């Protein structure tokens, strides 16, 4: 039996997987079991910010494995303290809860916003506002916040009191606000939903509305945060701070870790016993978190992301000009989408056959989330292969 078939026999079929089996990674390249080489332009869905096998990230992790791997959250460890301090500094918020994934981060943020509302009103009847085409995870709470009925349909009954507004339409939000609204959750750039950035004025107005009505503004930066858009948090480009931010994906750059981070006002609502996680933020994953922040700073990664993404954006804009089937480019930094006038799956498949891995976002958006360490020649390689395919389709 070939390896792919073995996988098909062994796993629940929760995913539509590609029929290659990946064996190793080196820098911005991945290799399958037959030795075929692929340019990694998706970073395991925006996770491997430093590509594969990055030194000293890997060395630091190896050393931590030999020192201390797990102790539970009944104890602090030097690395967990340092990781939490680094997260606080980077987010300009006040207190961190480490969990294991993005879904858990939004789940935790949801609970914290509800707890604050409960302490204020003495009732557990709060409601929340999310957005169409948003994505916040697959647990029953986070999938309820996800504005895509396709992901929810089969799994009811789900949490009540969640309503969906339209991104960049402030009136659609105002209409939904009432005295029970405890939180508004939004991605500064919707990832899965099609690489849709919030407009400046929209996010600022959300902040203002949340202040006016004492509503918790939760920003889900699981995909767009941690330097991907050229600033450590995307919200700094909007000149606002959230009450709670959700992080995961690039936070550990390959090690499963998530976090929700709150300002003082919301942090005080969390009391011992309210929330917990056995693994959440163990010394091993916190070493990864700490190492990610250290590398971003030491190696001037944000500036590199700004520069290399500018080059990528120019090339992508040329492609939009050149090919009729490409309608637009959307995104910030190294989170980019090309909107097609047709289903993009065949294009993704062709790219794979040509040795490039990218992902889709919805049916018509080709989504690029390359590692931060890509150089000009990798952008050129990608654009050349994409252009060849689009020429064939002409
Ligand atoms: C991926 C993602 C999540 C869910 O993260 P998981 O680690 O898959 O649970 C939540 N929000 C956003 C914006 C994401 O991109």
Short mmCIF file of C-alpha atoms and ligand atoms in Angstrom, two decimals:
data_model
loop_
_atom_site.label_atom_id
_atom_site.label_comp_id
_atom_site.label_asym_id
_atom_site.label_seq_id
_atom_site.Cartn_x
_atom_site.Cartn_y
_atom_site.Cartn_z
CA UNK A 1 0.00 0.00 0.00
CA UNK A 2 1.38 3.45 -0.72
CA UNK A 3 1.88 5.89 2.12
CA UNK A 4 -1.01 8.16 1.18
CA UNK A 5 -3.41 5.19 1.22
CA UNK A 6 -2.07 4.11 4.61
CA UNK A 7 -2.97 7.56 5.88
CA UNK A 8 -6.44 7.31 4.37
CA UNK A 9 -6.96 4.02 6.19
CA UNK A 10 -5.77 5.34 9.53
CA UNK A 11 -7.36 8.77 9.85
CA UNK A 12 -10.85 10.17 10.23
CA UNK A 13 -11.60 11.88 6.96
CA UNK A 14 -12.04 15.32 8.45
CA UNK A 15 -9.86 16.95 5.78
CA UNK A 16 -9.60 17.00 2.03
CA UNK A 17 -5.88 16.23 1.99
CA UNK A 18 -3.42 16.61 -0.86
CA UNK A 19 -2.09 13.30 -2.10
CA UNK A 20 1.55 13.85 -1.28
CA UNK A 21 3.20 12.77 1.96
CA UNK A 22 5.65 15.29 3.37
CA UNK A 23 8.72 14.03 5.12
CA UNK A 24 11.10 16.87 5.92
CA UNK A 25 11.59 20.59 5.75
CA UNK A 26 14.61 22.80 5.27
CA UNK A 27 14.28 26.57 5.35
CA UNK A 28 11.49 27.60 2.98
CA UNK A 29 11.35 24.20 1.27
CA UNK A 30 9.47 21.00 2.05
CA UNK A 31 10.28 17.53 0.71
CA UNK A 32 7.93 14.61 0.16
CA UNK A 33 8.80 10.96 0.73
CA UNK A 34 9.97 10.64 -2.87
CA UNK A 35 12.37 13.54 -2.49
CA UNK A 36 10.29 16.04 -4.48
CA UNK A 37 10.92 19.61 -3.41
CA UNK A 38 8.20 22.21 -2.69
CA UNK A 39 8.47 25.93 -2.07
CA UNK A 40 6.51 26.53 1.12
CA UNK A 41 4.22 29.51 0.54
CA UNK A 42 1.72 28.59 3.25
CA UNK A 43 3.82 27.88 6.39
CA UNK A 44 1.45 25.17 7.64
CA UNK A 45 -1.38 27.75 7.52
CA UNK A 46 0.62 30.68 8.79
CA UNK A 47 2.46 28.85 11.53
CA UNK A 48 6.10 28.27 10.54
CA UNK A 49 7.19 31.91 10.51
CA UNK A 50 10.84 30.86 10.49
CA UNK A 51 10.42 28.11 7.95
CA UNK A 52 11.73 24.66 8.83
CA UNK A 53 14.68 23.77 11.04
CA UNK A 54 15.56 27.39 11.84
CA UNK A 55 18.63 27.86 13.98
CA UNK A 56 18.73 28.82 16.89
CA UNK A 57 14.99 28.15 17.42
CA UNK A 58 15.51 24.39 17.08
CA UNK A 59 18.60 24.37 19.30
CA UNK A 60 16.82 26.25 22.07
CA UNK A 61 13.90 23.79 21.94
CA UNK A 62 16.21 20.77 22.06
CA UNK A 63 17.89 22.17 25.14
CA UNK A 64 14.56 22.84 26.86
CA UNK A 65 13.43 19.24 26.19
CA UNK A 66 16.41 18.06 28.19
CA UNK A 67 15.78 20.56 30.98
CA UNK A 68 12.03 20.58 31.66
CA UNK A 69 9.08 19.73 29.46
CA UNK A 70 5.91 19.88 31.52
CA UNK A 71 4.83 20.68 35.07
CA UNK A 72 1.13 21.77 34.74
CA UNK A 73 -0.20 25.20 35.58
CA UNK A 74 0.07 24.73 39.34
CA UNK A 75 3.61 26.08 38.96
CA UNK A 76 5.39 28.93 37.22
CA UNK A 77 8.65 28.21 35.45
CA UNK A 78 11.33 30.67 34.35
CA UNK A 79 10.47 30.16 30.67
CA UNK A 80 6.71 30.53 31.17
CA UNK A 81 7.26 33.80 33.03
CA UNK A 82 9.55 35.11 30.32
CA UNK A 83 7.16 34.06 27.58
CA UNK A 84 4.22 35.76 29.30
CA UNK A 85 6.24 38.95 29.78
CA UNK A 86 7.22 38.92 26.12
CA UNK A 87 3.55 38.52 25.11
CA UNK A 88 2.51 41.39 27.40
CA UNK A 89 5.16 43.66 25.97
CA UNK A 90 4.32 42.78 22.36
CA UNK A 91 0.55 43.18 22.75
CA UNK A 92 0.70 46.19 25.13
CA UNK A 93 -1.89 44.37 27.22
CA UNK A 94 -1.71 43.24 30.84
CA UNK A 95 -2.23 39.53 31.52
CA UNK A 96 -1.79 36.32 29.55
CA UNK A 97 -3.50 32.92 29.53
CA UNK A 98 -1.68 30.25 27.53
CA UNK A 99 -3.70 27.51 25.86
CA UNK A 100 -2.98 25.07 23.02
CA UNK A 101 -4.68 26.37 19.89
CA UNK A 102 -6.50 29.24 18.25
CA UNK A 103 -9.90 27.76 18.95
CA UNK A 104 -9.05 27.56 22.64
CA UNK A 105 -7.84 31.15 22.56
CA UNK A 106 -11.18 32.42 21.19
CA UNK A 107 -13.03 30.07 23.53
CA UNK A 108 -11.15 31.54 26.49
CA UNK A 109 -11.68 35.13 25.33
CA UNK A 110 -15.39 34.40 25.03
CA UNK A 111 -15.51 33.06 28.57
CA UNK A 112 -13.58 36.03 29.97
CA UNK A 113 -15.89 38.54 28.28
CA UNK A 114 -18.89 36.63 29.67
CA UNK A 115 -17.36 36.55 33.15
CA UNK A 116 -16.87 40.33 33.11
CA UNK A 117 -20.49 40.79 32.03
CA UNK A 118 -21.63 38.39 34.76
CA UNK A 119 -19.72 40.27 37.44
CA UNK A 120 -21.13 43.58 36.21
CA UNK A 121 -24.75 42.49 35.74
CA UNK A 122 -25.12 39.49 38.03
CA UNK A 123 -26.67 37.56 35.16
CA UNK A 124 -25.32 35.03 32.66
CA UNK A 125 -27.42 36.08 29.70
CA UNK A 126 -24.87 37.90 27.56
CA UNK A 127 -24.86 38.09 23.77
CA UNK A 128 -22.04 38.60 21.28
CA UNK A 129 -21.51 40.02 17.84
CA UNK A 130 -19.30 38.36 15.26
CA UNK A 131 -19.03 38.77 11.47
CA UNK A 132 -20.04 36.98 8.32
CA UNK A 133 -17.12 35.07 6.77
CA UNK A 134 -15.19 35.15 10.03
CA UNK A 135 -13.28 32.17 11.37
CA UNK A 136 -12.57 31.58 15.05
CA UNK A 137 -12.07 27.83 15.38
CA UNK A 138 -13.84 24.47 15.49
CA UNK A 139 -14.84 23.86 19.11
CA UNK A 140 -18.57 24.24 19.70
CA UNK A 141 -18.06 27.72 21.20
CA UNK A 142 -15.56 29.05 18.67
CA UNK A 143 -17.41 27.52 15.72
CA UNK A 144 -20.51 29.36 16.92
CA UNK A 145 -18.57 32.62 16.67
CA UNK A 146 -17.46 31.59 13.18
CA UNK A 147 -19.71 33.33 10.65
CA UNK A 148 -20.04 30.40 8.30
CA UNK A 149 -23.13 28.21 8.70
CA UNK A 150 -21.47 25.42 6.72
CA UNK A 151 -19.17 24.73 9.71
CA UNK A 152 -22.09 24.76 12.20
CA UNK A 153 -25.05 23.09 10.54
CA UNK A 154 -24.58 19.51 11.71
CA UNK A 155 -23.47 20.29 15.25
CA UNK A 156 -26.39 21.99 16.94
CA UNK A 157 -27.78 22.96 19.24
CA UNK A 158 -25.08 25.57 19.61
CA UNK A 159 -24.65 28.52 21.98
CA UNK A 160 -27.40 31.12 21.62
CA UNK A 161 -27.11 34.90 21.56
CA UNK A 162 -24.55 35.17 18.75
CA UNK A 163 -25.29 37.47 15.83
CA UNK A 164 -23.31 38.24 12.72
CA UNK A 165 -22.73 41.69 11.28
CA UNK A 166 -21.13 42.60 7.96
CA UNK A 167 -17.42 43.43 7.93
CA UNK A 168 -16.69 47.09 7.17
CA UNK A 169 -20.36 48.02 7.59
CA UNK A 170 -20.60 49.87 10.89
CA UNK A 171 -24.36 50.34 10.63
CA UNK A 172 -24.80 46.55 10.55
CA UNK A 173 -22.99 46.41 13.89
CA UNK A 174 -24.91 49.28 15.49
CA UNK A 175 -28.18 47.58 14.63
CA UNK A 176 -27.19 44.50 16.63
CA UNK A 177 -25.90 46.19 19.78
CA UNK A 178 -28.21 45.96 22.79
CA UNK A 179 -27.86 46.01 26.59
CA UNK A 180 -26.91 42.32 26.59
CA UNK A 181 -24.03 42.68 24.14
CA UNK A 182 -20.91 41.62 26.04
CA UNK A 183 -18.38 41.38 23.22
CA UNK A 184 -17.62 42.03 19.59
CA UNK A 185 -15.09 39.64 18.07
CA UNK A 186 -13.35 40.42 14.81
CA UNK A 187 -10.23 39.49 12.85
CA UNK A 188 -8.35 42.62 11.73
CA UNK A 189 -7.87 40.64 8.52
CA UNK A 190 -10.25 37.75 7.95
CA UNK A 191 -8.08 34.80 6.97
CA UNK A 192 -10.16 31.73 6.13
CA UNK A 193 -12.99 33.99 5.01
CA UNK A 194 -11.00 35.31 2.03
CA UNK A 195 -8.19 37.61 3.24
CA UNK A 196 -10.48 40.58 3.95
CA UNK A 197 -8.86 43.43 5.88
CA UNK A 198 -10.91 45.68 8.14
CA UNK A 199 -10.94 49.27 6.96
CA UNK A 200 -9.14 51.73 9.23
CA UNK A 201 -12.25 53.73 10.03
CA UNK A 202 -14.28 50.59 10.67
CA UNK A 203 -11.98 49.10 13.30
CA UNK A 204 -11.54 52.49 14.97
CA UNK A 205 -15.30 52.93 15.10
CA UNK A 206 -15.71 49.44 16.60
CA UNK A 207 -13.27 50.46 19.32
CA UNK A 208 -15.27 53.64 19.96
CA UNK A 209 -18.58 51.76 20.09
CA UNK A 210 -17.14 49.23 22.53
CA UNK A 211 -15.93 52.05 24.78
CA UNK A 212 -19.28 53.84 24.60
CA UNK A 213 -21.37 50.77 25.50
CA UNK A 214 -18.84 48.97 27.74
CA UNK A 215 -18.51 46.07 25.32
CA UNK A 216 -15.41 43.89 25.15
CA UNK A 217 -13.52 44.27 21.88
CA UNK A 218 -11.89 40.93 21.11
CA UNK A 219 -9.44 40.95 18.22
CA UNK A 220 -8.68 37.52 16.80
CA UNK A 221 -5.09 37.82 15.57
CA UNK A 222 -4.54 34.07 15.47
CA UNK A 223 -3.63 34.30 11.78
CA UNK A 224 -2.69 37.94 11.16
CA UNK A 225 -0.73 38.53 14.38
CA UNK A 226 2.85 37.79 15.45
CA UNK A 227 4.52 39.85 12.73
CA UNK A 228 2.81 38.42 9.68
CA UNK A 229 1.54 41.80 8.49
CA UNK A 230 4.77 43.66 9.26
CA UNK A 231 3.93 44.85 12.79
CA UNK A 232 3.96 42.51 15.76
CA UNK A 233 0.18 42.91 16.12
CA UNK A 234 -1.87 44.04 13.17
CA UNK A 235 -3.94 46.33 15.40
CA UNK A 236 -0.97 48.67 15.78
CA UNK A 237 -1.51 49.60 12.13
CA UNK A 238 -5.01 50.70 13.10
CA UNK A 239 -3.89 52.73 16.11
CA UNK A 240 -6.15 50.92 18.57
CA UNK A 241 -5.82 48.40 21.37
CA UNK A 242 -8.31 45.56 21.95
CA UNK A 243 -9.61 44.54 25.36
CA UNK A 244 -8.61 40.95 24.59
CA UNK A 245 -6.45 39.59 21.77
CA UNK A 246 -6.36 35.95 20.65
CA UNK A 247 -3.10 34.45 19.40
CA UNK A 248 -1.91 31.05 18.18
CA UNK A 249 -0.42 29.95 14.79
CA UNK A 250 2.77 32.09 14.62
CA UNK A 251 2.96 32.37 18.42
CA UNK A 252 4.90 29.12 18.70
CA UNK A 253 6.01 28.95 15.05
CA UNK A 254 5.37 25.19 14.92
CA UNK A 255 4.85 24.22 18.53
CA UNK A 256 1.14 24.02 19.44
CA UNK A 257 0.41 27.00 21.65
CA UNK A 258 -2.24 29.69 21.81
CA UNK A 259 -2.98 32.57 24.14
CA UNK A 260 -5.57 35.12 25.01
CA UNK A 261 -4.30 38.33 26.49
CA UNK A 262 -6.43 40.84 28.36
CA UNK A 263 -6.13 44.42 29.53
CA UNK A 264 -6.45 45.21 33.26
CA UNK A 265 -10.17 45.83 33.09
CA UNK A 266 -10.93 42.33 31.80
CA UNK A 267 -8.02 40.58 33.52
CA UNK A 268 -9.50 41.31 36.95
CA UNK A 269 -12.62 39.34 36.04
CA UNK A 270 -10.64 36.08 35.95
CA UNK A 271 -10.41 34.31 39.29
CA UNK A 272 -8.82 31.02 40.36
CA UNK A 273 -10.96 28.13 39.14
CA UNK A 274 -12.64 30.05 36.30
CA UNK A 275 -10.62 28.53 33.47
CA UNK A 276 -7.80 26.08 32.98
CA UNK A 277 -5.69 23.85 30.76
CA UNK A 278 -3.40 20.95 31.63
CA UNK A 279 -0.85 21.56 28.90
CA UNK A 280 -1.46 25.26 28.29
CA UNK A 281 1.84 27.13 28.21
CA UNK A 282 4.08 24.35 29.47
CA UNK A 283 7.84 25.05 29.68
CA UNK A 284 8.48 23.46 26.29
CA UNK A 285 5.98 25.53 24.29
CA UNK A 286 6.85 28.65 26.26
CA UNK A 287 10.47 28.25 25.22
CA UNK A 288 9.21 28.35 21.63
CA UNK A 289 7.16 31.48 22.33
CA UNK A 290 10.08 33.20 24.01
CA UNK A 291 12.40 32.19 21.18
CA UNK A 292 9.97 33.53 18.54
CA UNK A 293 9.84 36.98 20.16
CA UNK A 294 13.61 37.00 20.63
CA UNK A 295 14.26 36.09 16.99
CA UNK A 296 11.77 38.62 15.68
CA UNK A 297 13.61 41.32 17.59
CA UNK A 298 17.23 40.20 17.20
CA UNK A 299 17.00 39.45 13.51
CA UNK A 300 14.98 42.52 12.62
CA UNK A 301 12.26 40.28 11.21
CA UNK A 302 9.50 42.90 11.10
CA UNK A 303 11.56 45.11 8.83
CA UNK A 304 12.32 42.14 6.61
CA UNK A 305 8.61 41.27 6.43
CA UNK A 306 7.82 44.87 5.47
CA UNK A 307 10.44 44.92 2.74
CA UNK A 308 9.92 41.49 1.24
CA UNK A 309 6.13 41.82 1.35
CA UNK A 310 6.40 45.10 -0.55
CA UNK A 311 8.22 43.23 -3.30
CA UNK A 312 5.67 40.40 -3.26
CA UNK A 313 2.79 42.91 -3.38
CA UNK A 314 4.29 44.65 -6.44
CA UNK A 315 4.59 41.33 -8.26
CA UNK A 316 1.06 40.31 -7.31
CA UNK A 317 -0.33 43.66 -8.44
CA UNK A 318 1.35 43.10 -11.82
CA UNK A 319 -0.40 39.76 -12.05
CA UNK A 320 -3.77 41.39 -11.31
CA UNK A 321 -3.09 43.84 -14.17
CA UNK A 322 -1.92 41.17 -16.54
CA UNK A 323 -4.50 38.40 -16.19
CA UNK A 324 -8.20 38.79 -16.67
CA UNK A 325 -9.12 35.87 -14.44
CA UNK A 326 -7.44 37.59 -11.47
CA UNK A 327 -9.78 40.18 -10.07
CA UNK A 328 -7.90 41.72 -7.15
CA UNK A 329 -5.22 41.42 -4.53
CA UNK A 330 -6.08 41.77 -0.87
CA UNK A 331 -4.08 41.66 2.34
CA UNK A 332 -1.30 43.16 4.38
CA UNK A 333 2.35 42.13 4.65
CA UNK A 334 2.90 38.42 4.17
CA UNK A 335 -0.81 37.63 4.41
CA UNK A 336 -1.95 38.01 0.84
CA UNK A 337 -4.86 36.81 -1.26
CA UNK A 338 -5.45 36.85 -4.99
CA UNK A 339 -9.14 36.92 -5.83
CA UNK A 340 -9.99 34.88 -8.92
CA UNK A 341 -13.04 34.93 -11.16
CA UNK A 342 -13.04 31.15 -11.01
CA UNK A 343 -12.61 28.28 -8.57
CA UNK A 344 -8.98 28.37 -7.39
CA UNK A 345 -8.64 24.70 -6.44
CA UNK A 346 -7.33 23.69 -9.90
CA UNK A 347 -4.72 26.45 -9.67
CA UNK A 348 -3.61 25.30 -6.23
CA UNK A 349 -3.32 21.74 -7.59
CA UNK A 350 -1.25 22.88 -10.56
CA UNK A 351 1.04 24.87 -8.27
CA UNK A 352 1.51 21.77 -6.13
CA UNK A 353 2.43 19.74 -9.21
CA UNK A 354 4.93 22.49 -10.07
CA UNK A 355 6.46 22.35 -6.60
CA UNK A 356 4.72 25.18 -4.73
CA UNK A 357 2.42 24.84 -1.72
CA UNK A 358 -0.26 27.50 -1.20
CA UNK A 359 -3.77 27.38 0.28
CA UNK A 360 -7.21 28.62 -0.65
CA UNK A 361 -9.51 30.90 1.33
CA UNK A 362 -13.04 30.16 0.25
CA UNK A 363 -13.57 29.06 -3.35
CA UNK A 364 -12.08 31.98 -5.18
CA UNK A 365 -9.12 33.24 -3.18
CA UNK A 366 -5.57 31.99 -3.50
CA UNK A 367 -4.02 32.62 -0.10
CA UNK A 368 -0.32 33.13 0.48
CA UNK A 369 1.22 32.89 3.93
CA UNK A 370 4.92 32.37 3.24
CA UNK A 371 7.50 32.06 6.03
CA UNK A 372 8.96 35.42 7.14
CA UNK A 373 12.42 34.32 6.01
CA UNK A 374 11.65 34.24 2.28
CA UNK A 375 14.04 36.20 0.07
CA UNK A 376 13.66 37.89 -3.31
CA UNK A 377 14.56 34.71 -5.20
CA UNK A 378 11.74 32.80 -3.52
CA UNK A 379 9.20 35.44 -4.49
CA UNK A 380 10.58 35.31 -8.04
CA UNK A 381 10.32 31.52 -8.11
CA UNK A 382 6.74 31.67 -6.89
CA UNK A 383 5.64 34.40 -9.29
CA UNK A 384 7.29 32.67 -12.25
CA UNK A 385 5.46 29.41 -11.57
CA UNK A 386 2.16 31.15 -10.95
CA UNK A 387 2.53 33.18 -14.13
CA UNK A 388 3.24 30.03 -16.17
CA UNK A 389 0.04 28.44 -14.94
CA UNK A 390 -2.05 31.55 -15.56
CA UNK A 391 -0.61 31.79 -19.07
CA UNK A 392 -1.72 28.23 -19.73
CA UNK A 393 -5.22 29.13 -18.60
CA UNK A 394 -5.45 32.16 -20.89
C1 LIG B 1 -6.72 29.21 12.51
C2 LIG B 1 -7.57 30.20 13.20
C3 LIG B 1 -8.26 29.90 14.38
C4 LIG B 1 -8.28 28.53 14.97
O1 LIG B 1 -7.03 28.09 15.35
P1 LIG B 1 -6.77 26.52 15.64
O2 LIG B 1 -5.39 26.50 16.19
O3 LIG B 1 -6.94 25.81 14.35
O4 LIG B 1 -7.79 26.10 16.63
C5 LIG B 1 -8.97 30.91 15.00
N1 LIG B 1 -9.01 32.15 14.48
C6 LIG B 1 -8.36 32.48 13.35
C7 LIG B 1 -8.42 33.87 12.84
C8 LIG B 1 -7.63 31.51 12.66
O5 LIG B 1 -7.02 31.81 11.50
#
